[in-house]
Amino acid sequence: MHRVTPCTDRLADQKLAHTLTAAAEAALAAGAILRERYGKPHQITHKGAIDLVTEADLAAETAILDLLRQRCPAIGFLAEESSMLPAAIPSAPIWVIDPLDGTTNFAHHFPWFATSIGYSEGGSLKAGVIYQPLLDELFVAARGAGAWRNGEAIRVSPVSQLAESLCATGFPYDIRRTVGEVVEALATVLPATQGVRRAGAAALDLAYVACGRLDGFWEINLKPWDTAAGVVLVEEAGGRLTDFGGAPHSPLGRETVASNGRIHDALIALLDRR
Ligand code: IPD
Ligand code: CA
Ligand code: CA
């Protein structure tokens, strides 16, 4: 796996190297399914009023679980389409899986979506893989081994002023309830930046912060599978993640802010309403 070995070669922990390779294989397998089904008619069901599931979410998740069960039988799962959200991230080794991040885009044939697989052990995130199948971009990271895109090392951007930054945000599925605070945050941050994007796949927003295409990102009500892999990517690329108050980011917390670190304090100063 030439796109993963630059990262795994830097790992003394061979078990973690094997884990990361398995995650990358699973993400590529899921990506092949999404690429094949993209743009065709979908079977769509609803998890909520605007929260969709397509047959591709389910097929991609099944493929990931099958492959990971085979390669790493001792690791458990927290997978979006087949797991309940736990009260706490378990300390046992687990995969944290979003088979298709950007389902609304995918369902509308809007070409912006990815597969995200994080790996947690002892309750903390150790490795992550995000794969964008249409651009064939594979992002991988592991603690102490850096962050990589298609085998090339990536770093967060050098932008130090919010006024020179390109940021991104997302709109949660409970937007009918949260629209006031979501729009207020956008109205506060947008005029302070060069632009704010809402592309519709939080995992890619995080991967893009990691590789410097975005300088900052924020969203409320993300789930562990949206952020697990992205957290490792952003931190290994030199970035920072917190809640809106600057406290350490929690996979089960309500608020996510990710940035290149340099604009972080300015961004949270605008977002924090405490
Ligand atoms: C969603 C996307 C979207 C974000 C939502 C997520 P899904 O994930 O990441 O960008 O705004 O909050 O739930 O449902 O497409 O996997
Ligand atoms: Ca998601
Ligand atoms: Ca999803």
Coordinates of N, CA and C in Angstrom, one line a residue, residues 30 33-34 37 42-43 53-61 99-100 106:
A30 N -14.8 0.6 0.5 CA -16.0 1.4 0.6 C -16.1 2.4 -0.5
I33 N -17.3 1.1 -3.7 CA -18.7 0.9 -3.8 C -19.4 2.3 -4.0
L34 N -19.0 3.3 -3.3 CA -19.6 4.6 -3.4 C -19.4 5.2 -4.9
R37 N -21.7 3.4 -7.3 CA -23.2 3.7 -7.1 C -23.5 5.2 -7.3
H42 N -31.2 6.1 -6.3 CA -30.9 5.5 -4.9 C -32.2 5.0 -4.2
Q43 N -32.0 4.0 -3.4 CA -33.1 3.7 -2.5 C -32.8 4.5 -1.2
V53 N -30.6 7.9 4.6 CA -29.7 6.8 4.5 C -30.0 6.2 3.1
T54 N -28.9 6.0 2.3 CA -29.1 5.3 1.0 C -28.6 3.9 1.1
E55 N -28.9 3.2 0.0 CA -28.4 1.8 0.0 C -26.9 1.8 0.0
A56 N -26.3 2.9 -0.5 CA -24.8 2.9 -0.6 C -24.2 3.1 0.8
D57 N -24.9 3.8 1.7 CA -24.4 3.9 3.1 C -24.3 2.5 3.7
L58 N -25.4 1.7 3.5 CA -25.4 0.4 4.1 C -24.4 -0.6 3.4
A59 N -24.3 -0.5 2.1 CA -23.4 -1.4 1.4 C -22.0 -1.1 1.8
A60 N -21.7 0.2 1.9 CA -20.3 0.6 2.2 C -20.0 0.1 3.7
E61 N -20.9 0.3 4.6 CA -20.7 -0.1 6.0 C -20.5 -1.6 6.1
P99 N -19.4 5.3 7.1 CA -19.2 4.6 5.8 C -19.4 5.6 4.6
L100 N -20.3 6.6 4.8 CA -20.5 7.6 3.8 C -20.8 8.9 4.5
F106 N -24.6 12.9 -1.6 CA -24.6 11.7 -2.4 C -26.0 11.4 -3.0

